[in-house]
XYZ file of C-alpha atoms in Angstrom:
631
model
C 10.198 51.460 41.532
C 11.814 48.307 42.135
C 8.018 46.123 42.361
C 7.364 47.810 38.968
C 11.040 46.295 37.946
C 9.456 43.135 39.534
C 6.173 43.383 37.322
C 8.075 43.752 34.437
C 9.871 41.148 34.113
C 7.343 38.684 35.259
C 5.071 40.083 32.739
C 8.015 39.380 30.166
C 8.208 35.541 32.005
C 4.571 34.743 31.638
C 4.594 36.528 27.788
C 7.675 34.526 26.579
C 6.148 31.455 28.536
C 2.917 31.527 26.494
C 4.563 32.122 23.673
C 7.172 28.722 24.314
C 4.048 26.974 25.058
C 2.001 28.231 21.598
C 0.712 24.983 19.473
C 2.483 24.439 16.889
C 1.257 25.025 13.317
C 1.952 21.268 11.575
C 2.560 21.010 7.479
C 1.796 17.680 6.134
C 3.682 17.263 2.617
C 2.971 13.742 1.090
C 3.536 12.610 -2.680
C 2.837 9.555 -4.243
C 4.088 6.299 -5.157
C 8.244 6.784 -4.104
C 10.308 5.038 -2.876
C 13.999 6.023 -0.865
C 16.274 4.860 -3.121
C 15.141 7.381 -6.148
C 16.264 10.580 -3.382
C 19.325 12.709 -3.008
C 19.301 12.465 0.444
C 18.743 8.624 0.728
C 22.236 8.190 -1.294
C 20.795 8.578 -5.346
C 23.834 10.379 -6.620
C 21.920 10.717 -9.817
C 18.335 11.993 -8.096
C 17.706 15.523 -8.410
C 16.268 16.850 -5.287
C 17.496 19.815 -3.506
C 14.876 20.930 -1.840
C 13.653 17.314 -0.111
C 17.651 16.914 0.233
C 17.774 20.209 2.470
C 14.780 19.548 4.666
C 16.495 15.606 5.819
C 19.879 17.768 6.072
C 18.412 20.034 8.438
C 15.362 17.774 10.228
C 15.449 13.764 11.094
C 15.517 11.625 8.215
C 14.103 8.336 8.420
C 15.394 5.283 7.034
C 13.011 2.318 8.147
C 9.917 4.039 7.949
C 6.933 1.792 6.442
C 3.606 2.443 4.462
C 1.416 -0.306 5.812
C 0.052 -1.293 2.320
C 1.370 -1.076 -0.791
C -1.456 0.961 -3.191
C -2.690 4.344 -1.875
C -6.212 4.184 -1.048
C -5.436 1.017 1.720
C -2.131 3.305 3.038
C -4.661 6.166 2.879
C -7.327 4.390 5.108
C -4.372 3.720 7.982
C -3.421 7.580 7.466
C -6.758 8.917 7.885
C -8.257 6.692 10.415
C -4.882 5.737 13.122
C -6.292 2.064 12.620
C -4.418 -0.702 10.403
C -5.900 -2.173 6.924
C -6.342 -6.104 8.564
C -8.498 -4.593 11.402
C -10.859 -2.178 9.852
C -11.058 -4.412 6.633
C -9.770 -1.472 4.329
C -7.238 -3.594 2.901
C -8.652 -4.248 -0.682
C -8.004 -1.483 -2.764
C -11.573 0.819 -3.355
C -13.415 -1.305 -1.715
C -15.669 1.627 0.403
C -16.902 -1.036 3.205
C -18.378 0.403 6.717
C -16.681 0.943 9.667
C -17.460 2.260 12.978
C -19.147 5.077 13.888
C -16.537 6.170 16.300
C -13.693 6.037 14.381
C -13.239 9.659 12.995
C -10.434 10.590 10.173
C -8.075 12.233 13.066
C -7.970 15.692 11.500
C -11.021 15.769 13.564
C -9.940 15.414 16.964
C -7.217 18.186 15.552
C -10.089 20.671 15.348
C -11.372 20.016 18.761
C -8.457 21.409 19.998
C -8.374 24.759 17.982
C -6.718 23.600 14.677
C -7.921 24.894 11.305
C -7.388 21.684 9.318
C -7.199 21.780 5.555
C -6.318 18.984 3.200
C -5.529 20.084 -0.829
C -6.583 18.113 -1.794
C -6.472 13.789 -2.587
C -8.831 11.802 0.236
C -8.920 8.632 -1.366
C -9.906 6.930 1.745
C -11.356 3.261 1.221
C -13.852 4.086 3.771
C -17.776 3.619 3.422
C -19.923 6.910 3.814
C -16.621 8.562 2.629
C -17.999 11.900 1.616
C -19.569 12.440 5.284
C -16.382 11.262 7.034
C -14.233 13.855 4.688
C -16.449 16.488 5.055
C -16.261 15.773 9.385
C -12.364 15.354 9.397
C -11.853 18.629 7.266
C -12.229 22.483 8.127
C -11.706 22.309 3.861
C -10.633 19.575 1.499
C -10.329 21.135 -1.782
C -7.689 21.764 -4.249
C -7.747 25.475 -3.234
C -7.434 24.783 0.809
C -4.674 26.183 2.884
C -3.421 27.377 6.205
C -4.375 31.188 4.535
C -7.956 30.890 5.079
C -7.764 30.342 9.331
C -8.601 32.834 11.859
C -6.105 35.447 12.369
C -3.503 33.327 15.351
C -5.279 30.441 15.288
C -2.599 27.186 15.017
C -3.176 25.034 11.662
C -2.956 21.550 10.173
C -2.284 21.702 6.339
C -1.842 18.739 4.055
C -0.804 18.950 0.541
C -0.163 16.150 -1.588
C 1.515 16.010 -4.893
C 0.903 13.382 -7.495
C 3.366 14.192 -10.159
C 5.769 10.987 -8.919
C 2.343 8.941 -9.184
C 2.186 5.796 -10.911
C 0.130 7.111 -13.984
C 2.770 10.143 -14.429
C 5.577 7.645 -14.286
C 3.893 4.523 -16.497
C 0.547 4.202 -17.031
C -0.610 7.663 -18.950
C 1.033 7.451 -22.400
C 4.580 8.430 -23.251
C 3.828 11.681 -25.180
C 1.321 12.657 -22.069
C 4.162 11.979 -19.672
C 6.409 14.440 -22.372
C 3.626 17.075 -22.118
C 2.928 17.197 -18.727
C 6.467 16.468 -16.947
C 9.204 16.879 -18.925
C 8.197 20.144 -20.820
C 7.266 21.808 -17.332
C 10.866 20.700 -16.176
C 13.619 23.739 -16.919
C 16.184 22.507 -19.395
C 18.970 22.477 -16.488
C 16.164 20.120 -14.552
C 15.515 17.259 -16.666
C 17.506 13.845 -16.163
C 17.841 11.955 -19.511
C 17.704 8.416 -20.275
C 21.443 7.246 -19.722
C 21.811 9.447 -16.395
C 20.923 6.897 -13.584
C 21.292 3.142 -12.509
C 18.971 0.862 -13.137
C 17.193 -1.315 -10.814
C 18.834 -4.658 -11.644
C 15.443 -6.586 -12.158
C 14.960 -4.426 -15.253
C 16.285 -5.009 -18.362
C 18.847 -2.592 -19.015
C 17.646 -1.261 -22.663
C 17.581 1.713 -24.075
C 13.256 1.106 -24.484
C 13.776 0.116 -20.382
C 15.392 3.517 -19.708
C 13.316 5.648 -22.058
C 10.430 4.992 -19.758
C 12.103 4.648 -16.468
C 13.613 7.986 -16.788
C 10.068 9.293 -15.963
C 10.888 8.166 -12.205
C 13.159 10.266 -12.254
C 12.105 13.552 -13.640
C 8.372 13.070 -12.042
C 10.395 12.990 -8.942
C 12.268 16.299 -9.640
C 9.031 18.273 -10.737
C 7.899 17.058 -7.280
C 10.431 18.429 -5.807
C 10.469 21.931 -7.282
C 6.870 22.478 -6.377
C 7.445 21.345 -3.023
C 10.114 24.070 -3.173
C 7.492 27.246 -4.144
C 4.926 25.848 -0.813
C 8.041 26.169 1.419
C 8.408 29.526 -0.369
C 5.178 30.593 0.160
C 5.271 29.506 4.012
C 8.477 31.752 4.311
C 6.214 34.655 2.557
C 3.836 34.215 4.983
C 6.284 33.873 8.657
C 5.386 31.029 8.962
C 8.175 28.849 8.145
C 9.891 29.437 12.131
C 6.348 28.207 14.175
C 5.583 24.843 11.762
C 6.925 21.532 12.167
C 6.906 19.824 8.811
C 6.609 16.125 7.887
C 7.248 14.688 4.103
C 6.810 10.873 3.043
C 5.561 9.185 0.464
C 1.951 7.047 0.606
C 4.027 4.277 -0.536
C 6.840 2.013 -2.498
C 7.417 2.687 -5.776
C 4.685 2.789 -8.919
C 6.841 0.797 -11.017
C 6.545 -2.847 -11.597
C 7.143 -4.883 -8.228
C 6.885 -2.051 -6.106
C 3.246 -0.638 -5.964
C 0.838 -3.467 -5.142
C 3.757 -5.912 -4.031
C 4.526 -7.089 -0.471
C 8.020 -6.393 -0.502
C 10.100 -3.478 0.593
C 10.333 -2.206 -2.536
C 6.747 -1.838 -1.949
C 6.346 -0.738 1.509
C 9.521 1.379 2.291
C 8.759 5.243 1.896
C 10.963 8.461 2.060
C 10.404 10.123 5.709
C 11.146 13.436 6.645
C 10.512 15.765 9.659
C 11.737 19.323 9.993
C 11.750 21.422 13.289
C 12.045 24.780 13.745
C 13.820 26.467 16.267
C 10.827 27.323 18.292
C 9.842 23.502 18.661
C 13.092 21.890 18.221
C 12.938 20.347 21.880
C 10.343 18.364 20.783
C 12.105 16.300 18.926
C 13.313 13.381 21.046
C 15.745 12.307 17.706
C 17.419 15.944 18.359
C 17.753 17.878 14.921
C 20.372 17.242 11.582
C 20.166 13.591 12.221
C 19.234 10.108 10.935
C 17.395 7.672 12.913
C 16.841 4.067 12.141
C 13.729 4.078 14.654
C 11.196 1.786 13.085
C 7.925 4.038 11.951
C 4.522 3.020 10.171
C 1.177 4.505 9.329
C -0.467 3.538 12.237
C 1.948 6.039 14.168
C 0.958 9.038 12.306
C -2.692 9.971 13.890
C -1.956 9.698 17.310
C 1.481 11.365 17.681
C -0.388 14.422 15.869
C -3.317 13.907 18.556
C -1.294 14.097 21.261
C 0.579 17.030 19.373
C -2.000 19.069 19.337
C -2.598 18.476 22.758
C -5.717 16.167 22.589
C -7.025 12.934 23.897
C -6.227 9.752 22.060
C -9.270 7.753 21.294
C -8.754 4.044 22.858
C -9.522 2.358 19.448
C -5.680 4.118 18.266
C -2.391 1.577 18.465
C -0.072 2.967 17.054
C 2.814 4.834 18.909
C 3.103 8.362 19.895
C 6.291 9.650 17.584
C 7.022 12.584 19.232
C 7.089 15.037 22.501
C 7.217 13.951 26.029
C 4.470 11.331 26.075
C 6.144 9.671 23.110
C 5.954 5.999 23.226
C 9.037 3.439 23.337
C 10.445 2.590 19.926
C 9.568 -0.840 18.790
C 11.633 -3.879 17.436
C 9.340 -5.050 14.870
C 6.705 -4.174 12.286
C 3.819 -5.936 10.557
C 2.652 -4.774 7.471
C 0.316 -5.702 4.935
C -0.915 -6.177 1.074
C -4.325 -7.223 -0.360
C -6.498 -6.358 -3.724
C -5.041 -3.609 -5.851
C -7.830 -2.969 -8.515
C -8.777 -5.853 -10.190
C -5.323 -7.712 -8.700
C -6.692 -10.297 -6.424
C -3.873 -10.915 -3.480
C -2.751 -11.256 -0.004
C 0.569 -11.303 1.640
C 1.876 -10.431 4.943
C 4.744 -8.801 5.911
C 7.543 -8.787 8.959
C 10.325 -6.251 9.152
C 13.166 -5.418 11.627
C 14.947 -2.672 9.597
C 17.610 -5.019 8.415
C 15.359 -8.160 7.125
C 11.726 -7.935 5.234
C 10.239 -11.391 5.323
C 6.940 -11.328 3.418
C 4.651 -14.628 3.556
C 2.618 -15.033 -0.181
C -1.157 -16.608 0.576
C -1.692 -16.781 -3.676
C 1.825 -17.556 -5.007
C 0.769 -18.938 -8.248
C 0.072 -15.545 -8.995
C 3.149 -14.075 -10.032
C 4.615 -10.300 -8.746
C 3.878 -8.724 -12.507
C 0.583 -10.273 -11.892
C -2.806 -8.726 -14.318
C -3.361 -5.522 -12.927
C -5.198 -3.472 -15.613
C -4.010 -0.059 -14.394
C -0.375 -1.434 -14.782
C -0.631 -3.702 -18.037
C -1.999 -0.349 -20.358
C 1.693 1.077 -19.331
C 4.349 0.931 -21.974
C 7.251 0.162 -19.296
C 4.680 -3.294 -18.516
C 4.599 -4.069 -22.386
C 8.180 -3.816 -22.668
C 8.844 -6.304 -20.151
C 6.239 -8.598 -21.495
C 7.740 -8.031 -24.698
C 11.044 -8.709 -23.474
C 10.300 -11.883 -21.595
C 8.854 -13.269 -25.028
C 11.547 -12.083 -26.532
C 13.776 -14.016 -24.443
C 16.032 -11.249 -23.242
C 15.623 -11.511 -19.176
C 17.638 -12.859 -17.150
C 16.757 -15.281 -14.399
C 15.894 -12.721 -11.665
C 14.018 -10.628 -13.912
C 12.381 -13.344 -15.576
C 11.497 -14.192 -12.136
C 8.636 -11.226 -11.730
C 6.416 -13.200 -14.429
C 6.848 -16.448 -12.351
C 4.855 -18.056 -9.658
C 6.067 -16.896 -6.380
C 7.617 -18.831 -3.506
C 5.186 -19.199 -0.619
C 8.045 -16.894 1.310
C 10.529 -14.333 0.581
C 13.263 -13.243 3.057
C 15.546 -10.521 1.965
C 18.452 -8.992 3.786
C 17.789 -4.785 2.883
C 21.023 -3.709 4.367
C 23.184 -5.590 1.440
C 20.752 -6.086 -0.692
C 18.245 -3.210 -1.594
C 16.785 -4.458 -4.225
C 16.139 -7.689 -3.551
C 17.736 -9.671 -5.769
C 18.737 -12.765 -3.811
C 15.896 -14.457 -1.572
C 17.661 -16.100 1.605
C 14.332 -18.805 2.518
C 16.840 -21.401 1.344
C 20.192 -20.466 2.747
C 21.294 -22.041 6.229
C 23.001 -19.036 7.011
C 19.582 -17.389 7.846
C 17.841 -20.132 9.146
C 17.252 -18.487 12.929
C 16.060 -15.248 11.462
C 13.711 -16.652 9.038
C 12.290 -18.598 12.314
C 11.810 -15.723 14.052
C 10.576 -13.956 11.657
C 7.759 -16.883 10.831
C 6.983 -16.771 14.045
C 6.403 -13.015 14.781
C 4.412 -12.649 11.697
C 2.171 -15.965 13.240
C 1.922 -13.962 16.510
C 1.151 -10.803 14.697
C -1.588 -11.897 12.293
C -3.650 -13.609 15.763
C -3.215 -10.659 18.019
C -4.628 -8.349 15.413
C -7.307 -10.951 14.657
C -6.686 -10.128 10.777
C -10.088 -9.507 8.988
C -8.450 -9.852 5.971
C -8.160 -13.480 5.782
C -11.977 -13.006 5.349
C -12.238 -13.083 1.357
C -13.738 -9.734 0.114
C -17.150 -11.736 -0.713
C -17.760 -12.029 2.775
C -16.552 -8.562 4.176
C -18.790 -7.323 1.432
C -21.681 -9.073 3.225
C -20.640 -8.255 6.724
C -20.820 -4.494 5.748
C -24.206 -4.501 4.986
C -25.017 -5.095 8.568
C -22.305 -4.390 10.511
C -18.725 -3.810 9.999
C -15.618 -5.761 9.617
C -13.548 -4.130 12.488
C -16.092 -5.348 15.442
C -17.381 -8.394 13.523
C -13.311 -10.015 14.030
C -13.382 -9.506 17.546
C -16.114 -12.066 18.138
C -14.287 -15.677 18.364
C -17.516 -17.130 18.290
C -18.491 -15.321 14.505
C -14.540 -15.244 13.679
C -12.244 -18.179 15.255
C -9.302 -16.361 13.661
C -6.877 -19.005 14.950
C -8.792 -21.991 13.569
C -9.009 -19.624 10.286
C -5.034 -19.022 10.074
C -4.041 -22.434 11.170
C -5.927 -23.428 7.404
C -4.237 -20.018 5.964
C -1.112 -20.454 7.155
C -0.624 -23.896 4.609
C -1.479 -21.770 1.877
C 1.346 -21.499 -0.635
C 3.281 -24.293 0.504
C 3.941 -26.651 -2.057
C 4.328 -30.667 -0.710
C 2.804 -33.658 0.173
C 1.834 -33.559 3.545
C 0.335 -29.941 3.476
C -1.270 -31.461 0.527
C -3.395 -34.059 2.762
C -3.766 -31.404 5.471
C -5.680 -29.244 3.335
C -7.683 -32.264 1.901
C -8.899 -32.956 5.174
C -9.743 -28.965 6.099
C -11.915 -29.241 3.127
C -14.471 -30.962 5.941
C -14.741 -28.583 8.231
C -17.807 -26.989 9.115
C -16.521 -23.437 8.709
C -16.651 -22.390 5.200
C -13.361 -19.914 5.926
C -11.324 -22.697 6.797
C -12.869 -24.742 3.782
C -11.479 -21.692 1.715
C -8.358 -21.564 2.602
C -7.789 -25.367 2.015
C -8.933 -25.075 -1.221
C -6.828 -21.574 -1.686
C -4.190 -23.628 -0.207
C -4.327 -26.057 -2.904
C -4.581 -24.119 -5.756
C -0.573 -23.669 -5.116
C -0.105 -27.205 -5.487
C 1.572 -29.215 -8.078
C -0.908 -31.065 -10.425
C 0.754 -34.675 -9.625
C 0.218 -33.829 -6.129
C -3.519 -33.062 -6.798
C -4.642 -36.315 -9.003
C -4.438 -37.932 -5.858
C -7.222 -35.853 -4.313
C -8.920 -35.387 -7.446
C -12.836 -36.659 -6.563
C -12.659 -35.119 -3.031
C -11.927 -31.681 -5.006
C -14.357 -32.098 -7.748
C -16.755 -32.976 -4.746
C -15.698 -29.505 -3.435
C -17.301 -27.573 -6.602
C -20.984 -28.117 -4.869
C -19.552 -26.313 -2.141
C -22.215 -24.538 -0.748
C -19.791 -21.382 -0.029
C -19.190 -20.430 -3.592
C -15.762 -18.671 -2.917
C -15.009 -22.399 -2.217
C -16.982 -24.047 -5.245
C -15.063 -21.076 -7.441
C -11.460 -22.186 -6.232
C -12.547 -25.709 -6.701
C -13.699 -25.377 -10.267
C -10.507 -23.090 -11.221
C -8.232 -26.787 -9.932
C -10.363 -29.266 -11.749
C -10.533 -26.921 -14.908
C -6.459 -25.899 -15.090
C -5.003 -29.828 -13.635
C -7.916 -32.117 -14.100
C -9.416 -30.459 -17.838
C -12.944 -31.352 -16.715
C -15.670 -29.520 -19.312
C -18.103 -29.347 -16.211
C -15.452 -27.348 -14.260
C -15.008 -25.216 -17.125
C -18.850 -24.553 -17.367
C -18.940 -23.671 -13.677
C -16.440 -21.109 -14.635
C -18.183 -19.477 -17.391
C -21.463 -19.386 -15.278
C -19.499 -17.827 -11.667
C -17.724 -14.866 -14.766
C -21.572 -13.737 -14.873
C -21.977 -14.221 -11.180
C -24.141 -10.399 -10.124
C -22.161 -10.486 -7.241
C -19.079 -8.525 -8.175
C -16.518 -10.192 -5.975
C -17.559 -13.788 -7.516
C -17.381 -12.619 -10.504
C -13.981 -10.956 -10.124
C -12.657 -13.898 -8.362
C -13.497 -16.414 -10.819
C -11.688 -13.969 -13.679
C -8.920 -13.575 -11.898
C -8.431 -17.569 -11.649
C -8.798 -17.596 -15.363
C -6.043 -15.176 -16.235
C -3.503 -17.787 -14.748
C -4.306 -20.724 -16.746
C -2.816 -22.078 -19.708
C -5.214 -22.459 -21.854
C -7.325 -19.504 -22.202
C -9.029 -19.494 -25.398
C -11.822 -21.411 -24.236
C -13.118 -18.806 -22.374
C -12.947 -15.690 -24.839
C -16.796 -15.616 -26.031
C -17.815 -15.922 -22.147
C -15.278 -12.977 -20.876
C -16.160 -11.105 -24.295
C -20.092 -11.426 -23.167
C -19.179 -10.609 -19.394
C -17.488 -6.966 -20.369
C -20.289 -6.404 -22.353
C -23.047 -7.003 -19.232
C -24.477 -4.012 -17.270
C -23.704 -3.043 -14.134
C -20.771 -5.175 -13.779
C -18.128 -2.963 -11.798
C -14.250 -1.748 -12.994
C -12.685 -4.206 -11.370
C -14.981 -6.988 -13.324
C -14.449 -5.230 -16.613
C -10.868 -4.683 -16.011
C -10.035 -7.829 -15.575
C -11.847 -8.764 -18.839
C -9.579 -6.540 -20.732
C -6.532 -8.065 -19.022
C -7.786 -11.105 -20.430
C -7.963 -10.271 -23.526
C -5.366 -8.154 -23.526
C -3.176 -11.419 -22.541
C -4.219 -12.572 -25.991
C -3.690 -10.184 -28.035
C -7.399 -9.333 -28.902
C -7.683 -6.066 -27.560
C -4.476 -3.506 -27.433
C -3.023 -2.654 -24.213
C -2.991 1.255 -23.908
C -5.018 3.891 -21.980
C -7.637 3.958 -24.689
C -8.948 0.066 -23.471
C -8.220 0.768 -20.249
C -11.461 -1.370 -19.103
């Protein structure tokens, strides 16, 4: 009698043991284009969203947690694959290129340990070969995919993602669309009118301004009521006590600055995770908290590898979030934004938490720079409107104004980045550090980026960009940055620097001088003016482009203006694109009409290429800027 006592109760150790030890079922919630400041729970007194609201209360909400680009198929790339934007060369929005054959989208290494792994149902994933890399990564991918469909026990991995908050809810799709499709499926007691909420102080507060920006906010509270029947539905099904849940946003906001800006207004997301009893020791944060701990991207598919209880692939740097493994928090993040669309740019970003310091490679494009997608939405009109109208005020006047090569901004008393501290003594030792982090940063991960997309385009057809960067020999990345790094900086002396790069024998560093002095002030320039006309016979046309664009906008030479007209037509898509792009920030357009008018027109040229037309014209006046021209 008393060894069947014994038995017993070792029988109910080892059952209660397996069942402590059970994987547990993970729920992936992401939506689109938001950022923390439009959230109940990040301190929005005026945000509707109860349901987001009660999963921070009751889980670990984030507040320095970082996309690592600032459009959603880049920040989808670093989701999908573990690996960051400037190493794989995924940082130009759709671009598609190849990478490795190893690197798998890390649902896959999910399934190797038992996981049914569904995603309903946005990929999105900037990757080359994309539909055979889904279709490996996915048990289902699908906008009817669930945990439902699994084997009966068997531990899942479920993403769904929400795009009512997404740019083209909130701006781009017209206003009665937006009425149709958001605010009529909104209860009466839901909707937020026009003259409930704050607005951002680099807006113009109007009652055309609020009219559209009220979409924010209701797209955000649709968001949150369907998030609110999938947690319902979970409950339904018992699962709600055996899944750990996460919730962010892919990035910043979709408004104008946020999306497709290197700022924090671009980068910051919303960040929750949710434990449930059952798994609650996993949480090294405890539960009911907020943490400060500095999060990105890159942290994402290895913490849920080593979740799940696999093996994390070597090519994987980010940090291991959460369990007993988990890695030690970090001081610092990098973070990154190229292309978006037919926007040609580059900037690089360092945060602690406190400070984002964001260095601008192209500042004499301004932060409201021509990005089709963006110029077709009413809010984008307004603004332009408004800024001819005269009725801005310095800082928002600023968005339509050549950038400073840097921007420093102090989040903690200033979160929306209204005052930049580059020039103020007081921060003098942080902006150091932070120049040089971002210096030590950009050579440690041997950024591909500061390839330009013409040449990761070529490398792809070979190779790929991730293992082509980590030859010195094909890519001296410090030579590279130490011409990259003058870029944007407007004087004298970097003048002559670049003047002198424009010699080199490596046509990367030949682009970035001449990058480098597109920035420059004209009177600066007439001093260099043969050795940059010289520069138009380049024999690396991204160079002979650049150098046309100077002596055509500060020099008004007619053969740099027919150099222009000829690189539009350019069959190579990124020439083309790149020698647009220089045109829609010159003063004098009209010059050019009949050739971009003819370029639209041509076959085969791709949407960025015929986007950019239309922003062109657009900028004139000759074609209206709504959905129905969209390219």
């Amino acid at each position: 009698m008393k060894r069947t006592g014994t038995l017993f109760f070792v029988f109910i150790f080892i059952g209660f043991f397996s069942f402590a030890q059970k994987k547990p079922n993970i729920l992936w919630i992401t939506i689109e284009d938001s950022s923390p400041q439009f959230f109940g729970c990040y301190g929005n007194k005026d945000a509707s969203t109860p349901v987001i609201d009660k999963l921070a209360e009751e889980g670990i909400r984030f507040t320095n947690a970082f996309s690592t680009g600032t459009v959603c198929s880049p920040s989808r790339s670093t989701i999908i694959t573990g690996v960051r934007t400037f190493k794989l060369g995924t940082g130009n929005h759709r671009s598609n290129y190849s990478i490795p054959e190893y690197i798998h989208g890390f649902p896959y290494y999910l399934q190797k340990q038992g996981y049914y792994v569904t995603n309903n149902a946005k990929t999105d994933y900037n990757v080359g070969n994309v539909k055979t890399f889904t279709k490996e990564a996915w048990n289902e991918s699908s906008n009817k995919a669930g945990w439902w469909d699994r084997k009966p026990g068997q531990p899942f991995f479920a993403v769904f993602n929400y795009n009512d908050s997404h740019q083209s809810r909130t701006m781009t799709n017209t206003y009665q669309w937006y009425r149709e499709n958001v605010w009529e499926q909104l209860p009466a007691k839901d909707r937020i009118g026009d003259n409930e909420f704050d607005m951002p102080p680099f807006y113009l507060d109007s009652p055309e301004m609020r009219k559209q920006f009220a979409r924010v906010y209701n797209s955000i509270k649709l968001t949150d009521n369907k998030i609110g029947d999938l947690l319902e539905r979970l409950e339904k099904d018992n699962l709600r006590d055996s899944t750990i849940i996460f919730f962010y946003a892919d990035h910043g906001e979709g408004m104008p600055r946020g999306k497709t800006n290197g700022i924090n207004y671009g980068y910051r997301v919303p960040f929750v995770i949710w434990f449930p009893e059952m798994y609650k020791e996993l949480s090294p944060w405890g539960t009911q908290v907020v943490s400060d701990e500095l999060i990105n991207f890159e942290d994402l598919a290895p913490t849920l590898i080593n979740l799940a209880g696999g093996e994390i692939p070597d090519y994987l740097e980010g940090r291991i979030l959460i369990g007993k493994s988990r890695s030690k928090p970090v001081d610092h993040l990098i973070l990154s934004a190229d292309r978006s669309d037919n926007g040609i740019d580059m900037v690089r970003s360092i945060t602690d938490g406190r400070f984002v310091y964001s260095r601008n490679y192209l500042p004499f494009m301004p932060e409201a720079r021509y990005i089709r997608y963006m110029e077709i939405g009413e809010i984008k009109q307004q603004m332009r409107n408004d800024l001819k109208a005269g009725l801005l005020n310095p800082l928002q006047k600023s968005l339509f104004e050549d950038r400073p090569a840097e921007f420093l901004f102090d989040i903690e008393n200033d979160i929306w980045e209204t005052k930049n501290l580059v020039n103020d003594p007081k921060y003098s030792s942080v902006l150091e550090k932070m120049r040089k982090l971002l210096d030590e940063e950009v050579i440690k991960g041997r950024d591909v980026m500061f390839l330009p997309e013409y040449e990761i385009e070529k490398i792809s057809e070979e190779k790929n960009a991730y293992e082509f960067r980590l030859n010195d020999e094909e890519y001296p990345i410090s030579e590279i940055y130490n011409a990259a790094s003058l870029s944007g900086k407007r004087d004298k002396k970097t003048a002559k620097q670049q003047v002198k790069l424009l010699n080199s024998s490596n046509k990367i560093v030949r682009y970035w001088a001449i990058t480098g002095l597109r920035s420059q002030h004209p009177e600066t320039l007439e001093k260099y003016r043969n050795k940059i006309i010289k520069a138009m016979d380049d024999t690396y046309l991204p160079v002979a482009i650049n150098a046309a664009a100077i002596a055509d906008k500060d020099f008004d030479l007619k053969e740099a203006e027919e150099k222009l007209k000829d690189f539009c037509k350019n069959d190579n898509m990124n020439l083309a694109l790149s020698a647009i792009n220089q045109l829609l920030y010159t003063d004098d357009k009209h010059r050019f009409v009949s050739t971009i008018k003819q370029v639209h027109e041509m076959p085969e040229r791709n949407y960025n290429v015929k986007a950019a037309c239309m922003d062109f014209l657009g900028s004139l006046g000759l074609v209206p800027n709504n959905p129905d021209y969209r390219e």
